[in-house]
Amino acid sequence: MQFNSTYNDLDRRHIIKLLASEGEEKKCLFKEAARVKKEHVGDIVYFRGLIEFSNLCHKNCLYCGIRSGNRKVVRYDLTDEEIIDSARYAFDNRYGSIVLQSGELESNAFTKRIDSLLKKINSLTHGGLRITLSCGEQEEDVYRQWFESGAQRYLLRIETSNPGLYSRLHPNDRKHSFNRRVDCLNNLKKIGYQAGTGVMIGLPFQTTADLADDLLFMQQNDIVMIGMGPYLEHTDTPLYKYRSLLLPREKRFDLTLKMIAVLRIIMKDINIAATTAMQAIDKLGREKAIMVGANVIMPNITPGSYRDDYLLYDGKPCIDENPEDCKTCLEARIAIAGNEIAYGEWGDSAHYSH
Ligand code: 5AD
Ligand code: SF4
Ligand code: FES
């Protein structure tokens, strides 16, 4: 297959073909993605310290281990002090950026709490950390308030760009509306956030054409940060009953690598994460992602004792480790992948023009 300048605008049929590629054709795809990465963003990896500060969630997504309906989960909520200590760890270790992630809650108390945390972290670090929020769907004025209090980035995965598939993965109620999720993403962009999204790969009922549409959705919406990972079944979720429909785990992993590679080629200068879910399948998963186009890693800096209660899927790595273990481990892994960690840099996407 030829790679030339028209590659910016790969059409849907071409993308589907690349996602199905094997052998020489697949090798060629990975090689081209690595070349584009080197040319446009460099062989560099940015760190985002991930703080999974609470597994409380009022939603009930059918695939997720911490859905509200899963009574087996031990619920936790870090204290403000623990969150701030984690942010300080990231700052002291020159991570440049943190992600505050939780289940989805919408309430005045939650809005105020995040607002006050943002102010405290920004004052503690003299604005030296880029703060990303990953706290789900919220009203526009809530997003605006948080932006004004110092959050610059927001991650909200669309999960799948196919509304029909979305409705099979979520309860059929107003709390789980595809249209609201799209509206939220649009509001985030409008307010001025660097908006991130992403999808799960290898879901039951998902086709290669759906995945091609996911990539086109990201392109059409001019998204600047992407986190995509393989879908991994969780025993205590309703979607588990469809596990016989799934591709083998290695195939889901391989498909994720191809998605990253195609995305790098069609959106050359955005930030693409090598997600933890990739490492749940393949011990070298994140390194492999970096080699085919990813340029962001989110080292887990959640205090060790809470980690085994944030299990979105079975087999999540790093649950017995602490922040320092993950740092040392990732430094070695990134070196293996022939990349350099950009310590002390914010790592804004070159694509973000505000
Ligand atoms: N497998 C893989 N990813 C999952 N997520 C939730 N459940 C799973 C699962 N079973 C992802 C979703 C969500 C993010 C926080 O984690 O994409 O947006
Ligand atoms: Fe809650 Fe997110 Fe899990 Fe859905 S995917 S149940 S919103 S934590
Ligand atoms: Fe956490 Fe390797 S990244 S132990």
Short mmCIF file of C-alpha atoms and ligand atoms in Angstrom, two decimals:
data_model
loop_
_atom_site.label_atom_id
_atom_site.label_comp_id
_atom_site.label_asym_id
_atom_site.label_seq_id
_atom_site.Cartn_x
_atom_site.Cartn_y
_atom_site.Cartn_z
CA MET A 1 0.00 0.00 0.00
CA GLN A 2 1.28 3.45 -0.88
CA PHE A 3 1.76 6.12 1.75
CA ASN A 4 1.88 9.59 0.31
CA SER A 5 0.72 13.10 1.04
CA THR A 6 -2.91 12.24 0.39
CA TYR A 7 -2.66 10.13 3.51
CA ASN A 8 -3.94 13.02 5.57
CA ASP A 9 -7.34 12.35 4.18
CA LEU A 10 -7.58 8.62 4.20
CA ASP A 11 -11.02 7.61 3.19
CA ARG A 12 -13.15 5.23 5.17
CA ARG A 13 -12.55 2.26 2.87
CA HIS A 14 -8.82 2.70 3.04
CA ILE A 15 -8.91 2.89 6.86
CA ILE A 16 -11.00 -0.27 7.09
CA LYS A 17 -8.46 -2.03 4.91
CA LEU A 18 -5.57 -0.84 7.10
CA LEU A 19 -7.36 -2.00 10.24
CA ALA A 20 -7.65 -5.45 8.68
CA SER A 21 -4.05 -5.51 7.47
CA GLU A 22 -1.70 -8.37 8.32
CA GLY A 23 1.84 -9.40 7.42
CA GLU A 24 3.84 -7.02 5.21
CA GLU A 25 1.00 -4.54 4.90
CA LYS A 26 0.69 -4.25 8.69
CA LYS A 27 4.45 -3.88 9.09
CA CYS A 28 4.39 -1.12 6.55
CA LEU A 29 1.57 0.64 8.44
CA PHE A 30 3.51 0.51 11.72
CA LYS A 31 6.67 1.74 10.03
CA GLU A 32 4.91 4.68 8.48
CA ALA A 33 3.24 5.60 11.80
CA ALA A 34 6.64 5.54 13.54
CA ARG A 35 8.05 7.78 10.82
CA VAL A 36 5.20 10.27 11.11
CA LYS A 37 5.58 10.32 14.89
CA LYS A 38 9.30 11.00 14.69
CA GLU A 39 8.81 13.76 12.15
CA HIS A 40 5.86 15.55 13.74
CA VAL A 41 6.11 15.08 17.52
CA GLY A 42 9.55 13.48 17.97
CA ASP A 43 10.49 10.28 19.78
CA ILE A 44 9.32 11.80 23.02
CA VAL A 45 6.89 10.67 25.69
CA TYR A 46 5.04 13.01 28.04
CA PHE A 47 4.03 11.90 31.53
CA ARG A 48 0.60 12.60 33.02
CA GLY A 49 0.41 11.52 36.64
CA LEU A 50 -2.92 9.71 37.01
CA ILE A 51 -4.81 10.14 40.29
CA GLU A 52 -7.84 7.86 40.45
CA PHE A 53 -9.26 9.81 43.33
CA SER A 54 -12.65 8.13 43.71
CA ASN A 55 -14.48 5.10 42.38
CA LEU A 56 -17.89 6.48 43.32
CA CYS A 57 -20.04 6.61 40.20
CA HIS A 58 -23.73 7.27 39.61
CA LYS A 59 -23.68 5.61 36.21
CA ASN A 60 -24.12 2.02 35.30
CA CYS A 61 -22.26 1.37 32.04
CA LEU A 62 -22.68 -2.29 31.15
CA TYR A 63 -18.95 -2.93 30.62
CA CYS A 64 -17.41 -1.22 33.63
CA GLY A 65 -16.27 -2.91 36.83
CA ILE A 66 -17.01 0.10 39.06
CA ARG A 67 -20.54 0.69 37.73
CA SER A 68 -22.96 1.69 40.47
CA GLY A 69 -24.77 -1.65 40.20
CA ASN A 70 -21.69 -3.64 41.18
CA ARG A 71 -22.21 -4.18 44.89
CA LYS A 72 -18.94 -6.07 45.26
CA VAL A 73 -16.85 -2.93 44.81
CA VAL A 74 -15.39 -1.35 47.94
CA ARG A 75 -16.07 2.34 47.34
CA TYR A 76 -13.42 4.91 48.23
CA ASP A 77 -12.86 8.62 47.96
CA LEU A 78 -9.42 10.06 48.63
CA THR A 79 -9.26 12.94 51.06
CA ASP A 80 -8.37 16.35 49.64
CA GLU A 81 -5.07 16.06 51.45
CA GLU A 82 -4.25 12.73 49.78
CA ILE A 83 -5.09 14.19 46.36
CA ILE A 84 -2.95 17.24 46.98
CA ASP A 85 -0.07 15.07 48.19
CA SER A 86 -0.28 13.07 44.95
CA ALA A 87 -0.26 16.29 42.92
CA ARG A 88 2.78 17.42 44.88
CA TYR A 89 4.50 14.12 44.07
CA ALA A 90 3.89 14.75 40.36
CA PHE A 91 5.17 18.29 40.62
CA ASP A 92 8.28 17.34 42.63
CA ASN A 93 9.06 14.62 40.11
CA ARG A 94 8.66 17.05 37.20
CA TYR A 95 5.76 15.21 35.58
CA GLY A 96 4.48 18.44 34.03
CA SER A 97 0.88 17.34 34.19
CA ILE A 98 -1.70 15.39 36.21
CA VAL A 99 -5.05 13.78 35.49
CA LEU A 100 -7.75 13.80 38.16
CA GLN A 101 -10.01 10.89 37.35
CA SER A 102 -13.10 9.54 39.07
CA GLY A 103 -16.42 7.90 38.39
CA GLU A 104 -19.20 10.21 37.23
CA LEU A 105 -20.94 12.30 39.87
CA GLU A 106 -23.01 15.41 39.29
CA SER A 107 -23.78 17.48 42.37
CA ASN A 108 -23.11 20.90 43.81
CA ALA A 109 -20.87 19.39 46.44
CA PHE A 110 -18.79 17.61 43.79
CA THR A 111 -18.55 20.75 41.66
CA LYS A 112 -17.34 22.77 44.62
CA ARG A 113 -14.89 20.13 45.72
CA ILE A 114 -13.18 19.93 42.33
CA ASP A 115 -13.17 23.69 42.12
CA SER A 116 -11.40 24.03 45.44
CA LEU A 117 -8.91 21.26 44.60
CA LEU A 118 -8.01 23.00 41.34
CA LYS A 119 -7.34 26.25 43.15
CA LYS A 120 -5.28 24.58 45.85
CA ILE A 121 -3.16 22.56 43.41
CA ASN A 122 -2.55 25.57 41.20
CA SER A 123 -1.52 27.72 44.11
CA LEU A 124 0.73 24.99 45.54
CA THR A 125 2.52 24.50 42.23
CA HIS A 126 2.38 28.15 41.14
CA GLY A 127 0.51 27.04 38.04
CA GLY A 128 3.37 24.70 37.16
CA LEU A 129 1.23 21.64 36.46
CA ARG A 130 -1.20 21.23 33.60
CA ILE A 131 -4.34 19.77 35.14
CA THR A 132 -6.58 17.43 33.21
CA LEU A 133 -9.97 16.46 34.57
CA SER A 134 -11.65 13.18 33.75
CA CYS A 135 -14.84 13.46 35.77
CA GLY A 136 -17.50 12.68 33.20
CA GLU A 137 -20.51 14.53 31.89
CA GLN A 138 -21.36 17.83 33.55
CA GLU A 139 -23.45 20.89 32.78
CA GLU A 140 -21.77 23.55 30.65
CA ASP A 141 -21.53 26.05 33.51
CA VAL A 142 -19.77 23.46 35.66
CA TYR A 143 -17.20 22.87 32.93
CA ARG A 144 -16.78 26.63 32.64
CA GLN A 145 -16.30 27.11 36.36
CA TRP A 146 -13.63 24.41 36.49
CA PHE A 147 -11.89 25.91 33.46
CA GLU A 148 -11.81 29.29 35.12
CA SER A 149 -10.41 27.70 38.27
CA GLY A 150 -7.47 26.30 36.37
CA ALA A 151 -8.29 23.03 34.59
CA GLN A 152 -6.90 23.24 31.07
CA ARG A 153 -7.68 19.81 29.71
CA TYR A 154 -10.62 17.42 29.90
CA LEU A 155 -10.91 13.77 28.96
CA LEU A 156 -14.31 12.39 28.04
CA ARG A 157 -14.27 9.21 26.04
CA ILE A 158 -17.09 8.84 23.57
CA GLU A 159 -16.57 5.05 24.01
CA THR A 160 -17.92 4.41 20.50
CA SER A 161 -19.01 6.86 17.83
CA ASN A 162 -21.82 4.54 16.74
CA PRO A 163 -25.00 5.61 18.59
CA GLY A 164 -26.60 2.19 18.02
CA LEU A 165 -23.64 0.39 19.55
CA TYR A 166 -23.48 2.96 22.36
CA SER A 167 -27.05 2.10 23.31
CA ARG A 168 -26.20 -1.60 23.55
CA LEU A 169 -23.36 -0.85 25.96
CA HIS A 170 -25.34 1.37 28.31
CA PRO A 171 -28.65 1.24 30.14
CA ASN A 172 -31.41 2.75 28.10
CA ASP A 173 -32.11 5.85 30.18
CA ARG A 174 -31.46 9.59 30.26
CA LYS A 175 -28.34 9.20 32.36
CA HIS A 176 -26.65 7.34 29.53
CA SER A 177 -27.37 9.40 26.44
CA PHE A 178 -25.04 9.38 23.45
CA ASN A 179 -26.25 12.81 22.38
CA ARG A 180 -25.48 14.34 25.74
CA ARG A 181 -21.97 12.92 25.61
CA VAL A 182 -21.40 14.53 22.19
CA ASP A 183 -22.86 17.81 23.50
CA CYS A 184 -20.50 17.68 26.47
CA LEU A 185 -17.49 17.22 24.19
CA ASN A 186 -18.61 20.18 22.09
CA ASN A 187 -19.09 22.33 25.18
CA LEU A 188 -15.60 21.49 26.42
CA LYS A 189 -14.11 22.61 23.12
CA LYS A 190 -16.22 25.73 23.02
CA ILE A 191 -15.08 26.74 26.52
CA GLY A 192 -11.45 26.41 25.46
CA TYR A 193 -10.34 23.14 27.01
CA GLN A 194 -7.86 20.92 25.23
CA ALA A 195 -10.43 18.20 24.67
CA GLY A 196 -9.59 14.53 24.78
CA THR A 197 -11.71 11.57 23.88
CA GLY A 198 -11.33 7.92 23.03
CA VAL A 199 -13.00 4.61 22.41
CA MET A 200 -12.82 0.98 23.45
CA ILE A 201 -11.61 -1.47 20.87
CA GLY A 202 -12.86 -5.02 20.40
CA LEU A 203 -16.26 -4.52 22.03
CA PRO A 204 -18.96 -7.10 21.46
CA PHE A 205 -21.03 -6.19 18.34
CA GLN A 206 -18.35 -3.71 17.16
CA THR A 207 -17.22 -3.93 13.52
CA THR A 208 -14.06 -2.73 11.80
CA ALA A 209 -16.22 -0.15 10.03
CA ASP A 210 -17.30 1.17 13.45
CA LEU A 211 -13.64 1.59 14.37
CA ALA A 212 -12.88 3.42 11.14
CA ASP A 213 -15.80 5.72 11.93
CA ASP A 214 -14.37 6.27 15.41
CA LEU A 215 -11.12 7.53 13.88
CA LEU A 216 -13.01 9.77 11.47
CA PHE A 217 -15.09 11.09 14.38
CA MET A 218 -11.88 12.12 16.15
CA GLN A 219 -10.60 13.78 13.01
CA GLN A 220 -13.85 15.57 12.21
CA ASN A 221 -14.17 16.87 15.77
CA ASP A 222 -10.61 18.11 15.79
CA ILE A 223 -9.79 16.33 19.03
CA VAL A 224 -6.29 17.03 20.39
CA MET A 225 -5.81 14.14 22.84
CA ILE A 226 -6.81 10.53 22.41
CA GLY A 227 -6.80 7.57 24.76
CA MET A 228 -7.94 4.29 23.24
CA GLY A 229 -7.65 0.86 24.71
CA PRO A 230 -8.84 -2.68 24.17
CA TYR A 231 -12.14 -3.62 25.79
CA LEU A 232 -11.43 -6.06 28.60
CA GLU A 233 -14.25 -8.05 30.07
CA HIS A 234 -15.02 -7.75 33.78
CA THR A 235 -16.65 -10.74 35.47
CA ASP A 236 -19.17 -8.73 37.49
CA THR A 237 -20.71 -6.76 34.63
CA PRO A 238 -23.72 -7.42 32.38
CA LEU A 239 -21.58 -7.34 29.21
CA TYR A 240 -19.62 -10.34 30.45
CA LYS A 241 -22.29 -12.65 29.09
CA TYR A 242 -21.24 -11.73 25.54
CA ARG A 243 -17.62 -12.78 26.04
CA SER A 244 -17.96 -15.60 23.49
CA LEU A 245 -18.47 -12.92 20.82
CA LEU A 246 -15.13 -11.27 21.55
CA LEU A 247 -11.96 -11.47 19.53
CA PRO A 248 -9.14 -13.24 21.37
CA ARG A 249 -7.30 -10.77 23.62
CA GLU A 250 -4.17 -10.72 21.42
CA LYS A 251 -6.30 -9.76 18.43
CA ARG A 252 -7.92 -6.94 20.38
CA PHE A 253 -4.44 -5.77 21.30
CA ASP A 254 -3.24 -5.95 17.72
CA LEU A 255 -6.30 -4.03 16.54
CA THR A 256 -5.56 -1.33 19.13
CA LEU A 257 -2.02 -0.97 17.78
CA LYS A 258 -3.41 -0.57 14.27
CA MET A 259 -5.90 2.05 15.49
CA ILE A 260 -3.06 4.03 17.10
CA ALA A 261 -0.93 3.77 13.97
CA VAL A 262 -3.71 4.93 11.62
CA LEU A 263 -4.64 7.74 13.99
CA ARG A 264 -1.05 8.97 14.13
CA ILE A 265 -0.98 9.02 10.34
CA ILE A 266 -4.26 10.92 9.93
CA MET A 267 -3.74 13.28 12.91
CA LYS A 268 -0.01 13.80 12.90
CA ASP A 269 0.55 16.23 15.75
CA ILE A 270 -2.00 15.25 18.41
CA ASN A 271 -1.28 13.59 21.75
CA ILE A 272 -2.04 9.87 21.78
CA ALA A 273 -1.87 7.85 24.99
CA ALA A 274 -0.39 4.40 25.43
CA THR A 275 -3.11 3.20 27.79
CA THR A 276 -2.84 0.90 30.79
CA ALA A 277 -5.40 -1.49 29.29
CA MET A 278 -2.85 -2.34 26.60
CA GLN A 279 -0.47 -3.56 29.24
CA ALA A 280 -3.20 -5.71 30.75
CA ILE A 281 -3.01 -7.88 27.61
CA ASP A 282 0.64 -7.67 26.66
CA LYS A 283 3.48 -7.13 29.14
CA LEU A 284 5.15 -4.87 26.60
CA GLY A 285 1.87 -3.30 25.55
CA ARG A 286 2.66 0.31 26.30
CA GLU A 287 6.13 0.10 24.72
CA LYS A 288 4.60 -1.32 21.57
CA ALA A 289 2.04 1.50 21.48
CA ILE A 290 4.83 4.07 21.77
CA MET A 291 6.64 2.46 18.87
CA VAL A 292 3.63 2.83 16.56
CA GLY A 293 2.69 6.40 17.37
CA ALA A 294 1.66 6.98 21.00
CA ASN A 295 3.45 9.83 22.81
CA VAL A 296 1.76 10.06 26.22
CA ILE A 297 1.87 7.75 29.23
CA MET A 298 -0.14 8.12 32.38
CA PRO A 299 1.88 6.73 35.28
CA ASN A 300 -0.47 5.80 38.10
CA ILE A 301 0.25 8.01 41.12
CA THR A 302 -2.81 6.96 43.12
CA PRO A 303 -1.69 5.96 46.61
CA GLY A 304 -1.04 2.19 46.55
CA SER A 305 -3.71 1.17 49.07
CA TYR A 306 -6.61 2.31 46.84
CA ARG A 307 -5.49 0.84 43.58
CA ASP A 308 -7.22 -2.52 43.76
CA ASP A 309 -10.59 -0.80 44.14
CA TYR A 310 -10.42 1.02 40.81
CA LEU A 311 -10.83 -2.04 38.65
CA LEU A 312 -12.65 -1.14 35.46
CA TYR A 313 -11.71 -4.53 33.97
CA ASP A 314 -10.13 -7.81 35.08
CA GLY A 315 -6.33 -8.02 35.08
CA LYS A 316 -5.49 -4.33 35.57
CA PRO A 317 -1.72 -3.92 36.01
CA CYS A 318 0.12 -1.87 38.68
CA ILE A 319 -2.35 -2.52 41.49
CA ASP A 320 0.31 -3.73 43.93
CA GLU A 321 2.76 -0.99 43.06
CA ASN A 322 3.24 2.52 44.40
CA PRO A 323 3.97 5.73 42.46
CA GLU A 324 7.73 5.27 42.70
CA ASP A 325 7.56 1.68 41.34
CA CYS A 326 5.60 2.85 38.29
CA LYS A 327 8.03 5.69 37.66
CA THR A 328 11.08 3.43 37.67
CA CYS A 329 9.27 0.81 35.62
CA LEU A 330 8.13 3.28 32.97
CA GLU A 331 11.52 4.90 32.68
CA ALA A 332 12.95 1.50 31.74
CA ARG A 333 10.08 0.71 29.39
CA ILE A 334 10.31 4.00 27.52
CA ALA A 335 14.05 3.60 27.10
CA ILE A 336 13.43 0.13 25.62
CA ALA A 337 11.08 1.74 23.11
CA GLY A 338 13.89 4.12 22.08
CA ASN A 339 12.03 7.20 23.34
CA GLU A 340 12.86 9.93 25.81
CA ILE A 341 10.69 11.20 28.68
CA ALA A 342 10.07 14.93 28.51
CA TYR A 343 10.39 15.73 32.21
CA GLY A 344 9.28 19.17 33.31
CA GLU A 345 7.28 19.86 30.15
CA TRP A 346 3.55 20.39 29.89
CA GLY A 347 3.36 18.59 26.59
CA ASP A 348 0.45 20.53 25.10
CA SER A 349 -0.63 19.11 21.80
CA ALA A 350 0.97 21.01 18.95
CA HIS A 351 -2.46 20.77 17.38
CA TYR A 352 -4.07 22.92 20.07
CA SER A 353 -4.05 26.47 18.83
CA HIS A 354 -5.60 28.53 21.62
N1 5AD B 1 -12.47 -2.42 29.41
C1 5AD B 1 -11.71 -1.43 28.91
N2 5AD B 1 -11.89 -0.13 29.19
C2 5AD B 1 -12.88 0.18 30.05
N3 5AD B 1 -13.32 1.35 30.51
C3 5AD B 1 -14.34 1.13 31.36
N4 5AD B 1 -14.59 -0.18 31.43
C4 5AD B 1 -13.71 -0.80 30.63
C5 5AD B 1 -13.47 -2.16 30.27
N5 5AD B 1 -14.21 -3.15 30.79
C6 5AD B 1 -12.78 2.63 30.06
C7 5AD B 1 -13.86 3.50 29.43
C8 5AD B 1 -13.92 4.70 30.34
C9 5AD B 1 -12.54 4.72 30.94
C10 5AD B 1 -12.45 5.45 32.23
O1 5AD B 1 -12.25 3.35 31.13
O2 5AD B 1 -13.45 3.88 28.12
O3 5AD B 1 -14.18 5.90 29.65
FE1 SF4 B 2 -18.90 5.15 35.77
FE2 SF4 B 2 -17.09 5.68 33.86
FE3 SF4 B 2 -17.45 3.18 34.74
FE4 SF4 B 2 -19.35 4.32 33.24
S1 SF4 B 2 -17.23 3.83 32.59
S2 SF4 B 2 -19.69 3.14 35.15
S3 SF4 B 2 -19.23 6.42 33.95
S4 SF4 B 2 -16.65 4.91 35.92
FE1 FES B 3 3.25 0.51 37.13
FE2 FES B 3 5.13 -0.80 35.56
S1 FES B 3 3.96 0.99 35.14
S2 FES B 3 4.57 -1.13 37.66
#
